[in-house]
Amino acid sequence: MAMIDNGPPDFHEYLPTIIKENYGKWQYHEHPRPGVLKHVGPAGALYSIRVGEPRLMSVDSIRAVCDIADEFCDGHLRFTSRNNIEFLTPDEEKVLPIIERCEEMGYPVGGTGNSLSNIVHTQGWVHCHTPASDASGIVKAVMDDLFEYFGTQKLPNKLHIAMACCLNMCGAAHCSDISIVGIHRTVPRMDHEAIRKNTEIPSLVACCPTAAIRPDPKNKSVTVVEERCMYCGNCYTMSPGMHIMDAENDGLAIMVGGKVSTARSDPSFSRMVIPFLPNNPPRWPETVEAVRHIVEVWIENARQGERLGEWIERIGWERFFSISGIPFSDKLIDDYIFSRETFRTSSAFKY
Amino acid sequence: MDENSKTPQLDELETGPWPSFVTEIKKAAEKSEMSADLLGVLERSYEDKVGHWKHGGIVGVKGYGGGVVGRYTDLPEEFPNVSEFHTMRVNAPSGWFYTTDALRTVCDIWERHGSGITNMHGSTGDLILLGMKTEELQPTFNELAENGFDLGGSGSDLRSPSCCCGPGRCEYACYDTLDMCYDITNEFQDELHRPMWPYKSKIKMSGCANDCVAAAARADISVIGTWRDTIIIDQDAVKQYAADGLDIREAVVERCPTRCLTYDQETGELTVNGSECTRCMHCVNVMCKAIKQGEEKGATILLGAKSTIVKSAFMSWVLVPFMKMEAPYTEFKELVNRIWDWWDENGKTRERIGETVYRIGMGKFLREVGMEAVPQMVYRPRANPYVFWPQEEIFQEAAGQAEDQD
C-alpha cells in the first residue's frame, strides 16, 4: 500500500532563489506595466508576469507553460488564487521576451491593478451533476467580450467576476463585483422509485431551506409543497429522484456589488439585479451583454478608486436601477430568512 | 462553421482572444479517448441545455474517505470512454508555487492514468485531475504518493487549506501564510483524509486584510493578517508621492473609513490617529512606499463563512481579534480543535459550523468553547431584550450577594 498522509509537497523546495533571499523582507512593489508586478526587497527585485489561462488545462499545455518557465525563469512559476499563471524572474531583461512568448502561445498578459482579472468558475456541464448551466463556456464568452479590460488598467478599480453553475455557489459568486449564477425555475420532478431505492428520506426532508418537502410514509417517498419550493435543487443533491434540471427553464441570474477585501469598506455580498437570463449556448449573448452593460455603466459613473459595490452604495440602489435601465421587479426583493434588514426603513431615498 | 464538425457549438468557443477550454480538451483528445468522448458529451449538453452526468458516485483510494469525486455519464452507450470519469484532488503546495520538474512529474503520471485534463486549480486550491476510470484510482494515487504528492479533501472533512503568497512575495504579509498553511495541513492530515464531521470545514489564510484568497468569504475558519500597533509613515516618501502627482487628500485621506488620517498640504506631512485606525489597508495599498503596517503583527481569526445552501451565504465574523501567528501555531491549533470538537458534538448532519453557531447562539458557543465575548465580535449590540441567562450564573450572583451581606 502506498504511503499515506504524506501531506502536500514542501513549498520551500519550489521557491526561486530571489524569493528565498527576500522572504518576509519585501519593501514595496510597483506595476511597471499591465500584467507585470515588480516586488523589491533587500536582495533585489522580482518580476512576476501574470497571464490568463482557461483553468481547464491539458497536460501538454502545462508542459508548454513549463517550457517558458524553464527557458526564462529557472524552472519557477506559480498560480494565483484567480487561476492565472505567474512567471517569476529576478531578471528585468527577461520580462519582454516572456510576454512575447506568452502572447505567441495565446496566453494573454494582464490581470493586475485596475483590470478585470480571471473569472473564478466551476465545473458546469464538463463534470458536475447538479448544474443549471455551463461554466467554462460562459466564462469564455464573457472574457472574449471584455478582453480589453484584462490587459489594461483603465477601470475605476479592480473587477472581480465569478461564475457558479448552481446555487451551491462554489467559488466566489456570493462575494464578487459581478456574479453569474445558474438557477432553476421549476419544481423537481419526482422519480419515486429512485427516491425509495437510493435516498435517506430524513436527510432529504431536512435539506430543504423552505421546508417544502414532507415525508410520505405510505408511499415510502416524499411530497413537495409546490408553492413553498424556490427550485434551489438542494434536494437533488441529496436524492437522485428529485430531478431539477429543466432545459427550457433553467438559466442564469446576475448579482453585483460584492467584495472581500476590507479596504475602505467592509466585505459585502453580491446582490441580485437580474433574476433570469436564458441559457443560450454556445455564446450566451444575453448574459454577455448584461455583464458588459453593468461594467460600462460603472466605468461611466463611478469615481476613480470605487469598486462597483462602493459606487452603488454611494449613489443608492434605486439610482443604480435608474442609471442602468435594468428593470426592478418583485423577484429582487428578498423573502428569505434574513430579508427584513434589506427593506428600506427610512424615508430617505431618491426619485 | 465546418458542416462536418461533430462539435459545431464547441468549435465556436475556439474563436476569440481568451484562451479556449475547448482547445484544451481537443489537445487532450489527440491522445486520450476519454477526452474525445468528453467533447462529445459536452457538445450534447450544449444541444440539450442540461448536464449529462449521473447523480453522485462514491469511489476512493485505500486508507482515505475523501479526495476523489466519482462521476458517471448518463450516455454510456454513446460515450463509453467517459462511463467512468472521476476527479482526483491533489493537495497543491502552499501559495501554488511550483517547479517545472514537479509539474512535469504530475503531468506524466496523469497522462499515463487519466484523461490528461486538469483544472489549475479547483476553487479550494487543489490541483484537479479531471477524468479517470475507477481501476486507475489506486495506481494513480500510489504513483503520486511515491513522488511526494498526496490527495486533498472532499466530503465531510477538513478540505485542503490554502493561502495567499504571503511573505513569499508580498510586503503586506503579517505572518507566514505559506508556512502556516503547510504546517496545519500536515498537522490535520487525519481530519483531511478521513471524513468524520457533520459537514465540510475549510481553512484559508490571508496575510493581510486585502484577503487575496477570500478567506473571509470562502472558509469556515478565516485567518487574516493584521497588526496591533500603529501604521508607520515615512514623510519623505509621502512628499515624493505628492510630487509625483498623487492627490493625497482625495485618494487617501478622504477615503479612510475612520477619517483618522490628516494631511497638511503646506508642510506635506501626513499624520495618523493610530488608535482610531481599523487597519483596512486602503492607505497602505495606495502608498506602499510611504506607509508601512505596524510592527506588532499577527492575525484576526474569523468563523463561519459559507455559501448559500442552506440558511443563506455567511461571511466569517470575528472570533479572536488578535492572535500571534508563529510556528508551531499551538494556540491556533488548540483553538480549532476546541471549535471542531464542539461542532462535532452539536452540529446536525450537513450543517456548516457557521450555521451551527447561528442556530445555537454565539453566547452558548463562546461559553462552551471557553472564550470571552468582546465588542469586536459585533457591529452593534442586540436591539431586542430576549436574553438567555444561564441559570447557574443567576444562582452564583445571588450566592455572591448573600455572602456580601454576611
GROMACS .gro file of N, CA, C and O in nm, chain A residues 184-186 189 244-251 279, chain B residues 49-50:
model
   60
  184HIS      N    1  -3.253   2.739  -1.136
  184HIS     CA    2  -3.369   2.668  -1.190
  184HIS      C    3  -3.495   2.750  -1.160
  184HIS      O    4  -3.494   2.838  -1.074
  185ARG      N    5  -3.603   2.717  -1.230
  185ARG     CA    6  -3.729   2.791  -1.205
  185ARG      C    7  -3.851   2.700  -1.198
  185ARG      O    8  -3.964   2.749  -1.198
  186THR      N    9  -3.827   2.569  -1.196
  186THR     CA   10  -3.941   2.478  -1.189
  186THR      C   11  -3.918   2.375  -1.077
  186THR      O   12  -3.804   2.342  -1.046
  189ARG      N   13  -3.911   1.721  -1.050
  189ARG     CA   14  -4.000   1.612  -1.095
  189ARG      C   15  -3.955   1.487  -1.022
  189ARG      O   16  -3.838   1.448  -1.029
  244ILE      N   17  -3.425   1.811  -1.106
  244ILE     CA   18  -3.446   1.957  -1.104
  244ILE      C   19  -3.405   2.021  -1.235
  244ILE      O   20  -3.452   2.129  -1.270
  245MET      N   21  -3.318   1.954  -1.312
  245MET     CA   22  -3.271   2.017  -1.437
  245MET      C   23  -3.385   2.026  -1.537
  245MET      O   24  -3.463   1.932  -1.554
  246ASP      N   25  -3.395   2.141  -1.603
  246ASP     CA   26  -3.507   2.170  -1.692
  246ASP      C   27  -3.453   2.256  -1.806
  246ASP      O   28  -3.429   2.376  -1.791
  247ALA      N   29  -3.432   2.192  -1.921
  247ALA     CA   30  -3.360   2.258  -2.031
  247ALA      C   31  -3.425   2.391  -2.070
  247ALA      O   32  -3.357   2.488  -2.100
  248GLU      N   33  -3.557   2.395  -2.070
  248GLU     CA   34  -3.625   2.515  -2.119
  248GLU      C   35  -3.626   2.628  -2.018
  248GLU      O   36  -3.629   2.745  -2.056
  249ASN      N   37  -3.626   2.594  -1.890
  249ASN     CA   38  -3.650   2.697  -1.788
  249ASN      C   39  -3.531   2.729  -1.698
  249ASN      O   40  -3.536   2.822  -1.620
  250ASP      N   41  -3.423   2.650  -1.707
  250ASP     CA   42  -3.302   2.684  -1.633
  250ASP      C   43  -3.235   2.804  -1.700
  250ASP      O   44  -3.258   2.830  -1.818
  251GLY      N   45  -3.154   2.872  -1.624
  251GLY     CA   46  -3.084   2.988  -1.682
  251GLY      C   47  -2.991   3.049  -1.580
  251GLY      O   48  -2.937   2.980  -1.494
  279ASN      N   49  -3.042   3.031  -2.084
  279ASN     CA   50  -2.925   2.954  -2.127
  279ASN      C   51  -2.924   2.954  -2.278
  279ASN      O   52  -3.013   2.897  -2.341
  400LYS      N   53  -2.900   2.156  -2.345
  400LYS     CA   54  -2.902   2.254  -2.234
  400LYS      C   55  -2.925   2.188  -2.098
  400LYS      O   56  -2.990   2.246  -2.010
  401VAL      N   57  -2.877   2.070  -2.082
  401VAL     CA   58  -2.872   2.004  -1.949
  401VAL      C   59  -2.742   1.926  -1.938
  401VAL      O   60  -2.680   1.891  -2.039
   0.00000   0.00000   0.00000
